[in-house]
Coordinates of C-alpha atoms in Angstrom, one line a residue:
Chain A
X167 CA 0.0 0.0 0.0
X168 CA 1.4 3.7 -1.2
X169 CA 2.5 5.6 1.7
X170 CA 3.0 2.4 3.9
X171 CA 5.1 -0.1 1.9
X172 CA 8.6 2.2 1.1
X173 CA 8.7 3.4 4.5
X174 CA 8.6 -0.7 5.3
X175 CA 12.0 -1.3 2.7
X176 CA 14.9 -3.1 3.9
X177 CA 17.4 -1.3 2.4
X178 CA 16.3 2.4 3.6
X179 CA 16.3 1.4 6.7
X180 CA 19.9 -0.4 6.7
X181 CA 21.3 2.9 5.2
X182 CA 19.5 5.3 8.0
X183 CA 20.5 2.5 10.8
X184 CA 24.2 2.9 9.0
X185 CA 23.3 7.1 9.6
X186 CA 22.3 6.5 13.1
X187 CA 25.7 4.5 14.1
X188 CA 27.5 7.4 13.0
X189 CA 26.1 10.0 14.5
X190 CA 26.1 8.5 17.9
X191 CA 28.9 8.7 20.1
X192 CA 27.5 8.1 23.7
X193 CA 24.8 6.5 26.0
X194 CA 21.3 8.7 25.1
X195 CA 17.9 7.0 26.5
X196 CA 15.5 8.2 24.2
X197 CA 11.3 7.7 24.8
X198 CA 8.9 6.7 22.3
X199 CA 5.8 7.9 24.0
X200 CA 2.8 6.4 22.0
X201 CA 2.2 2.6 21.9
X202 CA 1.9 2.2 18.6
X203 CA 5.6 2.9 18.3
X204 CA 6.4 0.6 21.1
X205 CA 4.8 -2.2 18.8
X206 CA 6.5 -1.5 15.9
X207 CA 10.1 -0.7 17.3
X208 CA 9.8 -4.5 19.0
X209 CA 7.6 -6.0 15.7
X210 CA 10.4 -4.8 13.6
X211 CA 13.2 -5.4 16.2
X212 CA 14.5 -1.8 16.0
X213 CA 15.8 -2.0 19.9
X214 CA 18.0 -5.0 18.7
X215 CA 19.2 -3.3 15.5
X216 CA 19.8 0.5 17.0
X217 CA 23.6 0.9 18.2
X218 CA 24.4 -0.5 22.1
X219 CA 24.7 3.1 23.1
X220 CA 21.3 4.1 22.5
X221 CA 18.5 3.1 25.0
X222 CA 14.6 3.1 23.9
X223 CA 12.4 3.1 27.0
X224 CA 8.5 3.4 26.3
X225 CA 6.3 5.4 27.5
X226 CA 2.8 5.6 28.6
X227 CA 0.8 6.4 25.3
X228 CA -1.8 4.0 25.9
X229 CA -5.2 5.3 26.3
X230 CA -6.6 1.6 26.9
X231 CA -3.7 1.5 29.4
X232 CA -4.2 4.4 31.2
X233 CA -7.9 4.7 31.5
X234 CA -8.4 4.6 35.3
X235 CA -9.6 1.4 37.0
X236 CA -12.3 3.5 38.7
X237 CA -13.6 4.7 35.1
X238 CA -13.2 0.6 33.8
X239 CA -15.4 -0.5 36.9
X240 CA -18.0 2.4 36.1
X241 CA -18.4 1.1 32.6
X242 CA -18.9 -2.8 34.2
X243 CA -21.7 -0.9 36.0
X244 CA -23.2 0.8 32.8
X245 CA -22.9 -2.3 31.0
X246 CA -25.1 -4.5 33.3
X247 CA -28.0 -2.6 33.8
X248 CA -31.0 -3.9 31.2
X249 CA -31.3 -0.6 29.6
X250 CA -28.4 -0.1 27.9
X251 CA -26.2 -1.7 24.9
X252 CA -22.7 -0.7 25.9
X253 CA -20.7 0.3 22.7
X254 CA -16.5 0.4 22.9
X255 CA -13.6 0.2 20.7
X256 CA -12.5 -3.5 21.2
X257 CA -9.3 -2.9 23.4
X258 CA -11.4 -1.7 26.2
X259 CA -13.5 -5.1 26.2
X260 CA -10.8 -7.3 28.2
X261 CA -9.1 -4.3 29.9
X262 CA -9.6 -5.4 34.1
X263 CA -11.3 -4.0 36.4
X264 CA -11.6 -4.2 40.1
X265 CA -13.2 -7.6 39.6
X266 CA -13.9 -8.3 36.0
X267 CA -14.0 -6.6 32.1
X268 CA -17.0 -5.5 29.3
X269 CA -16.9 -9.0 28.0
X270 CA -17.7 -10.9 31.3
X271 CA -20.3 -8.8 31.9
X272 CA -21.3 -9.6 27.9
X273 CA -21.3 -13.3 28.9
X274 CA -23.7 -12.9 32.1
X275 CA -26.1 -10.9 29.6
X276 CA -24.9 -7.5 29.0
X277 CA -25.7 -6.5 25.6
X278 CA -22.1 -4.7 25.4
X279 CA -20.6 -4.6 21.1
X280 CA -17.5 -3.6 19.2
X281 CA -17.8 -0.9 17.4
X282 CA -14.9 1.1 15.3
X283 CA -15.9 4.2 15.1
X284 CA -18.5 6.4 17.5
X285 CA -20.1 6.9 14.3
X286 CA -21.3 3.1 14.8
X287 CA -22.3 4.0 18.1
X288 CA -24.9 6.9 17.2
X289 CA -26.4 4.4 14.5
X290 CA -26.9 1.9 17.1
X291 CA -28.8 5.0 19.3
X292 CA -31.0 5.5 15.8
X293 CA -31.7 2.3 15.5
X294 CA -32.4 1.1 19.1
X295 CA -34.6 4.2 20.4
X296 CA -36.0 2.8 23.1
X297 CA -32.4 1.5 24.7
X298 CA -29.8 4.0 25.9
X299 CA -27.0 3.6 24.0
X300 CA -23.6 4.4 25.9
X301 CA -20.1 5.0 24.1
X302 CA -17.3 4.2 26.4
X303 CA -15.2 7.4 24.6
X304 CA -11.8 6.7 25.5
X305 CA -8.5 8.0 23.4
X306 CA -5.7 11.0 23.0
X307 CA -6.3 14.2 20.8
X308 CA -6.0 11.6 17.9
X309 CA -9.7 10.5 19.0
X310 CA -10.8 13.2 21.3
X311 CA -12.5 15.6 17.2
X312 CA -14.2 11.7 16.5
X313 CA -15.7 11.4 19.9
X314 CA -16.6 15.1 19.7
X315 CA -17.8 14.8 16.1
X316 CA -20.3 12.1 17.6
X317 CA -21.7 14.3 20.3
X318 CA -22.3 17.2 18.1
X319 CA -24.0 15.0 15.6
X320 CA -26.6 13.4 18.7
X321 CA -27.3 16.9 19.3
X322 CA -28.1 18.1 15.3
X323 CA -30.2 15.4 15.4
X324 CA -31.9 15.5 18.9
X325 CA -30.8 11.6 19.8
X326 CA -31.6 11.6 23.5
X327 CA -30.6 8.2 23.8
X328 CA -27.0 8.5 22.8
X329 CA -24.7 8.7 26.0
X330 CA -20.7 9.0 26.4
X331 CA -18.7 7.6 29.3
X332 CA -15.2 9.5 28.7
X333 CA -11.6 9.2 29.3
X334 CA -9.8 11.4 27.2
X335 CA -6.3 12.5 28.3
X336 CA -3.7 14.7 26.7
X337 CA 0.0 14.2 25.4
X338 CA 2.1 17.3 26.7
X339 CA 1.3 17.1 30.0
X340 CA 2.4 13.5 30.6
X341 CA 5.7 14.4 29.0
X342 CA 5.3 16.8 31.4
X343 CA 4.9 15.2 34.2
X344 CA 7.7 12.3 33.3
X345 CA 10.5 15.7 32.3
X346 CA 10.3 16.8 35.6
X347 CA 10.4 13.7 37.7
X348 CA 13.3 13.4 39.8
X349 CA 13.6 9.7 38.6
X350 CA 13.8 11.0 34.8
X351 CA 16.6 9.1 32.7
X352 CA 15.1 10.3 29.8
X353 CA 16.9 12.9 27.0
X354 CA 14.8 13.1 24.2
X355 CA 11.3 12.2 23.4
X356 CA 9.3 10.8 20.3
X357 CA 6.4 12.8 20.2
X358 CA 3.1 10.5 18.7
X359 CA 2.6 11.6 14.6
X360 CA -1.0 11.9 14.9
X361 CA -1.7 13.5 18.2
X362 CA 0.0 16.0 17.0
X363 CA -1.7 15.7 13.2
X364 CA -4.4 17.1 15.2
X365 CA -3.0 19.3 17.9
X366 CA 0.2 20.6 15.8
X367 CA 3.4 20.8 17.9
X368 CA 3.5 24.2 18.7
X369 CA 2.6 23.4 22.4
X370 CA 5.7 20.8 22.6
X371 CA 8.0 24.1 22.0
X372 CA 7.9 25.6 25.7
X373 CA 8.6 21.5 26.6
X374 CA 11.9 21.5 25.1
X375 CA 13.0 25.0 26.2
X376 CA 11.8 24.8 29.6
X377 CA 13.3 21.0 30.4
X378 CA 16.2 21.2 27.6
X379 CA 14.7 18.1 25.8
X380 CA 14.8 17.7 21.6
X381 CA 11.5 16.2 20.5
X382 CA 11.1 15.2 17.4
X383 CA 7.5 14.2 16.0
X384 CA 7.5 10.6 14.8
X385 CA 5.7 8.7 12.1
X386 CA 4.9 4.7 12.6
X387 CA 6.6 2.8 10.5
X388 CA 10.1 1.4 10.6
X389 CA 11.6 4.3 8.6
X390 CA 9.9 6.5 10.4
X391 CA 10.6 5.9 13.4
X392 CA 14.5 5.3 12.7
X393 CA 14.4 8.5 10.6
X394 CA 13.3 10.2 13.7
X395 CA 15.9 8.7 16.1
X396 CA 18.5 9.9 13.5
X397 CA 17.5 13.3 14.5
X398 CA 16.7 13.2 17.6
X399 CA 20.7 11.5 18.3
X400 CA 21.7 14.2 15.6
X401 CA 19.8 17.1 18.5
X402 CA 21.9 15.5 21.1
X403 CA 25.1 15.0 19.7
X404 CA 25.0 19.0 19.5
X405 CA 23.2 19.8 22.9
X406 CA 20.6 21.5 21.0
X407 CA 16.8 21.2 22.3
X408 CA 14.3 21.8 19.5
X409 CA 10.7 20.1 18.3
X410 CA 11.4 19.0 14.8
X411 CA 8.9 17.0 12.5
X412 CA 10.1 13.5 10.8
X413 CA 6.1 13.0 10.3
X414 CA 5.7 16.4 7.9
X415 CA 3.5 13.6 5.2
X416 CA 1.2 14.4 7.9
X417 CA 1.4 16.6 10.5
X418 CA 1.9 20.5 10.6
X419 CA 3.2 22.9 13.0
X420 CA -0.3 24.6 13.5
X421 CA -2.2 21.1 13.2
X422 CA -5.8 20.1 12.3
X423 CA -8.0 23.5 12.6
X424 CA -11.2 21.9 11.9
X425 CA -10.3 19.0 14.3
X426 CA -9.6 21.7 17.0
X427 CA -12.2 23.6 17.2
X428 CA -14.3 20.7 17.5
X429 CA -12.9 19.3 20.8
X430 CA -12.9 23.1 21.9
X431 CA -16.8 23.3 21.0
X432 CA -17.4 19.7 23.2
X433 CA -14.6 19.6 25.5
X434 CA -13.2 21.3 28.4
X435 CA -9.3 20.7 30.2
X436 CA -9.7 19.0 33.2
X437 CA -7.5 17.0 35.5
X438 CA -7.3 13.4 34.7
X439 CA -6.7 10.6 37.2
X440 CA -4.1 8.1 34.7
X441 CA -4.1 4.7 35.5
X442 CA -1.1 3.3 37.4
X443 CA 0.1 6.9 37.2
X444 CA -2.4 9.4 39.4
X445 CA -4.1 12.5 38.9
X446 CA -2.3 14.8 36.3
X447 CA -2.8 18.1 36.2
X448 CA -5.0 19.6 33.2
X449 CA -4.0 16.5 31.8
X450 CA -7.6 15.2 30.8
X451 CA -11.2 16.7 28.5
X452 CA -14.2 16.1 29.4
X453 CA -17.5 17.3 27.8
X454 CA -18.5 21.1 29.0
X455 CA -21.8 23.4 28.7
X456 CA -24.7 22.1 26.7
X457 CA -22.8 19.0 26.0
X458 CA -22.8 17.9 29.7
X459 CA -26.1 16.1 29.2
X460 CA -24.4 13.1 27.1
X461 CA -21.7 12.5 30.1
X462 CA -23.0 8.9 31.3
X463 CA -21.5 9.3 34.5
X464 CA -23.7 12.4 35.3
X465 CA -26.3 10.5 33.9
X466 CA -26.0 7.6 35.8
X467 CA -25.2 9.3 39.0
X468 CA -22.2 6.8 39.6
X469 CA -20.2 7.4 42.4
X470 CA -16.6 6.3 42.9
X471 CA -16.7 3.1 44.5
X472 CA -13.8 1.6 46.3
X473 CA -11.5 0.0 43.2
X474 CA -8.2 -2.2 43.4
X475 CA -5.9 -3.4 41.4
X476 CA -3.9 -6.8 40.8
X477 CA -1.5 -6.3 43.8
X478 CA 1.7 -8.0 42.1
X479 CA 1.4 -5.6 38.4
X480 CA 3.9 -3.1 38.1
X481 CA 1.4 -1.1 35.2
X482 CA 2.4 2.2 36.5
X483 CA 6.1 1.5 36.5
X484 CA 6.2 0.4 32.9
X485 CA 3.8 3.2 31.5
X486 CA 6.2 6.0 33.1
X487 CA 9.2 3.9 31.5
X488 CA 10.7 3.1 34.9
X489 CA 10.4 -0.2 34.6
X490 CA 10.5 -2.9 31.7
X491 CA 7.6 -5.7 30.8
X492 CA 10.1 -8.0 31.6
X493 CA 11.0 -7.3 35.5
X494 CA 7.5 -8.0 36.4
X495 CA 7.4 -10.8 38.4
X496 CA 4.0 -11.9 36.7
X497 CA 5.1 -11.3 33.1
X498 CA 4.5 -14.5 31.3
X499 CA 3.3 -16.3 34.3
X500 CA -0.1 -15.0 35.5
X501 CA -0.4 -12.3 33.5
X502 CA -0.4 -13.1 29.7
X503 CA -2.8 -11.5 26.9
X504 CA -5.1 -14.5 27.5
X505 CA -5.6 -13.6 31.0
X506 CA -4.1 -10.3 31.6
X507 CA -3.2 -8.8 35.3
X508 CA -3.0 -5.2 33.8
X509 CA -4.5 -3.3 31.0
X510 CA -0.9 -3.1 29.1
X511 CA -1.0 -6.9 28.9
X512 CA -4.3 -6.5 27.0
X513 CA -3.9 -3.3 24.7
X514 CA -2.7 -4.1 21.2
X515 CA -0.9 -1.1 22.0
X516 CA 0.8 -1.9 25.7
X517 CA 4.1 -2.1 26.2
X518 CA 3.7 -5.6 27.9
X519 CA 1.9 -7.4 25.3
X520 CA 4.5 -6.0 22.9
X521 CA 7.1 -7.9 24.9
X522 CA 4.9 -11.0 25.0
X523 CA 3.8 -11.1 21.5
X524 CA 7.4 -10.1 19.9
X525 CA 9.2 -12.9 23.0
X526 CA 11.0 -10.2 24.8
X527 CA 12.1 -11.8 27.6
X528 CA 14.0 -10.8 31.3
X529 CA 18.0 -10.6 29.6
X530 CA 16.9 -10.6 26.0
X531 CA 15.5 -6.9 26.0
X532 CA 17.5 -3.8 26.1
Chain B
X183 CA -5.3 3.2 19.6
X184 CA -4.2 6.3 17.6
X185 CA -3.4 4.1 13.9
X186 CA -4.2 5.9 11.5
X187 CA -3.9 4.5 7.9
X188 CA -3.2 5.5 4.7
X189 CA -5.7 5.3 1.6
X190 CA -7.2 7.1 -1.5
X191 CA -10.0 8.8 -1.8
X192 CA -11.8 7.0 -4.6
X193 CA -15.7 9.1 -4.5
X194 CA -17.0 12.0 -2.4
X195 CA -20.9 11.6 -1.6
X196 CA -22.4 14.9 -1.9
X197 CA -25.7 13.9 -1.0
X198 CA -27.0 16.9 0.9
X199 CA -26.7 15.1 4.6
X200 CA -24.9 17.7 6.7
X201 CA -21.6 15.1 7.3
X202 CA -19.3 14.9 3.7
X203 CA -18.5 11.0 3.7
X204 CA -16.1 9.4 1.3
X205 CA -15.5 5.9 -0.5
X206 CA -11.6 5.5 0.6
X207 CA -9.7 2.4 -0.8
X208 CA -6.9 1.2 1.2
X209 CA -5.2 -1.8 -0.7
X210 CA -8.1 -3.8 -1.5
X211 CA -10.6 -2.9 0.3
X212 CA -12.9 0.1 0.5
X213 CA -14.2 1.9 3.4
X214 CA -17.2 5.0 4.0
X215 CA -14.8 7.4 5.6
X216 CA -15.8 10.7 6.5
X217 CA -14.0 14.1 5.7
X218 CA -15.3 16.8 8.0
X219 CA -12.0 17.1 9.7
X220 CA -10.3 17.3 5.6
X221 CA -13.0 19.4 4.2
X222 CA -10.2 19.9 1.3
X223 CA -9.8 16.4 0.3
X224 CA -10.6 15.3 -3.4
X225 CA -10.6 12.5 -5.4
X226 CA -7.3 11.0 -5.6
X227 CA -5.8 12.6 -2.2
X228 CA -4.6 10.5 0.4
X229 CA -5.7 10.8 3.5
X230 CA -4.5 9.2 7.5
X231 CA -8.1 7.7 8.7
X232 CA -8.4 7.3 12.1
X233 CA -11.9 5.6 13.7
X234 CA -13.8 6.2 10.5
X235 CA -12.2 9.8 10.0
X236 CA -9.5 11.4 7.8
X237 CA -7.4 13.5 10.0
X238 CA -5.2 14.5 7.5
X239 CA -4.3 14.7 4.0
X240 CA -1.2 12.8 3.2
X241 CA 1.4 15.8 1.5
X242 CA 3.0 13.8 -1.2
X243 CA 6.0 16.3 -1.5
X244 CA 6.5 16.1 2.3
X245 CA 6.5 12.0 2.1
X246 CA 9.3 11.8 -0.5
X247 CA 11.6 13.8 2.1
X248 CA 13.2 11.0 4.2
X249 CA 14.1 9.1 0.9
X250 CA 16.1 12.3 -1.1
X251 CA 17.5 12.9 3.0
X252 CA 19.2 9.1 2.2
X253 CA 20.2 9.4 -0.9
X254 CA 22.4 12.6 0.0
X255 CA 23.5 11.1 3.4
X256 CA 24.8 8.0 1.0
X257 CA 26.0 10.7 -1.4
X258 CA 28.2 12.0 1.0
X259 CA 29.6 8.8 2.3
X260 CA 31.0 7.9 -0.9
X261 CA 32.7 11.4 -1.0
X262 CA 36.4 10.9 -0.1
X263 CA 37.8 12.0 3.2

């Protein structure tokens, strides 16, 4: 396929591997933030090809990953009761909860279904109008204009029965949050191509200034993603600190206008609670003003009930990059994708079903 | 979560509904995408679809970059010196 397959070749990426050994002259630990990079660095075994000296450590750009276990176990909730079909992208269906996920409760009964876009959510509102129809709305600013798209739609057309239960969180301020932790180890950051297709990169400028990071924004393909390493090395070598753009097929410096104003019409900043992280500040949306009346927790009235995690995961360790799949004590044991412990087991996107899928394993992985 | 795949816009529905959906082919098979967020996409642009969206329209010039990058970074390695 054009615009896939020559960023896929071989040969490029030998010579721009060649590139990147000869640029780098020290250690660097570099941090591919979204997890779709994390699955293709270890599909296409970049961390074994890339030069000893050069570290990747993955970061937490998972929405399925870092959806809070509190928002999980309101959706297992939603998803019983015999008035609502429970619609969700298909990650979120065997994510855990406190006790169980979506597709337990759709053995007991739940009528819970896959959809892959929230436009197949508001068609299952049309079509079903005496059910309330609920949307578990989860994502980055890739998703966040789709999910708002949806909710403007509901209202041109007066669907009452169309609901949303969000989780929506936001890119700069968990690079944020990871640049200014004292246990930081890393020098230069991947920033995700199409978060920032939408958002631009404009906002990842003070980032680098203010914490003396290069960012480069990244594409997802082998190319790509080598490409961008090749700067980002390049940006060290000379102690500079600037947001370049590998991914310019797609992505501009002021970003997706139309896309913008669209999560600014539906959505407000908030702070968002990340799972296995905490609360980050102003690091969340949620729906605002008119728009308030789709929000299924309001809806629902759900209050926070007491949730817990899988006592021996180390989740929040991996998705700050502090930790690898691999030094869990329950990877490959009790926790595989067949019976995951913790949501980056079960994401096609988490770092720990990367490992598992692509046999990482404790002294194999760098 | 955030893929986002390449493909070409084959047909543009104008059909008066207030959302501007598209047939877009990626390899062999064809999906209704819609182009609200690309209102400038046309027949024969590429776009990145994400959840049944084009996010973007794929610059052609822009994509041929990395490639003319390598041929002058293996241009220069074959420079004496």
């Amino acid at each position: 396929m054009r615009y896939l397959d020559e960023y896929r070749d071989g040969a490029a990426a030998q010579k721009m591997l060649r590139q990147i050994e000869r640029v780098a002259t020290r250690p660097w630990t570099i941090m591919e933030v979204c997890g779709s990079q994390t699955h293709a660095i270890l599909k296409y075994g970049i961390d074994e090809l890339l030069p000893p000296q050069i570290t990747l450590i993955h970061g937490p750009g998972c929405p399925v990953c870092v959806t809070p276990v509190e928002t999980v176990d309101q959706a297992l909730v939603i998803a019983s009761r015999d008035d609502v079909i429970f619609t969700s992208y298909g990650d979120m269906l065997r994510v855990p909860g406190s006790s169980k996920d979506l597709l337990s409760v759709k053995a007991e009964g739940g009528d819970v279904r896959m959809v892959y876009s929230p436009m197949d959510a508001l068609k299952v509102a049309r079509d079903n109008p005496g059910k309330r129809v609920v949307f578990f709305a989860i994502g980055f600013e890739t998703t966040a204009p789709a999910n708002a798209m949806a909710v403007v739609a509901a209202e041109r057309e007066g669907l009452a029965n169309f609901l949303m239960l969000t989780s929506h969180v936001l890119i700069p301020p968990a690079i944020q949050a990871i640049a200014s932790s004292p246990e930081n180890r890393v020098q230069g950051f991947l920033a995700p191509g199409h978060v920032c297709t939408v958002t631009g990169y404009a906002q990842y400028e003070p980032l680098a200034k203010k914490y003396r990071l290069p960012i480069v924004v990244t594409g997802f393909e082998p190319l790509d993603i080598l490409h961008a390493i090749h700067m980002l090395v390049s940006q060290l070598e000379a102690g500079r600190h600037e947001v370049e753009n590998q991914y310019s097929r797609s992505v501009t410096r002021e970003g997706n206008r139309q896309a913008q104003a669209l999560i600014d019409e539906v959505f407000e900043v908030a702070d968002q609670r990340w799972r296995g992280i905490g609360v980050i500040p102003c690091s969340g949306l949620r729906l605002k003003g008119r728009y308030t009346k789709y929000d299924a927790a309001r809806v629902f009235a759900l209050e926070e009930t007491a949730s817990r995690e899988a006592s021996v995961c180390i989740a929040g360790l991996v998705l700050q990059g502090v930790r690898k799949p691999p030094e869990c004590p329950a990877f490959g044991k009790e926790c595989t994708p067949e019976h995951a412990l913790g949501a980056p087991m079960v994401s096609s996107e988490g770092a720990c079903a990367a490992y598992y899928l692509y046999a990482r394993r404790a002294g194999t992985a760098r | 979560m955030c893929l986002g795949i390449p493909g070409e816009v084959i047909s543009i529905e104008e059909n008066g509904e207030q959302m501007r959906r598209a047939k877009v082919r990626f390899g062999g098979i064809t999906r209704d995408v819609y182009l609200d967020l690309v209102p400038e996409a046309q027949v024969g642009d590429y776009v990145i679809v994400h959840v049944g969206f084009a996010i973007s329209k794929v610059n052609a010039e822009e994509a041929e970059r990395v490639f003319e990058l390598l041929s002058q970074l293996e241009g220069d390695d074959a420079l004496p010196g």
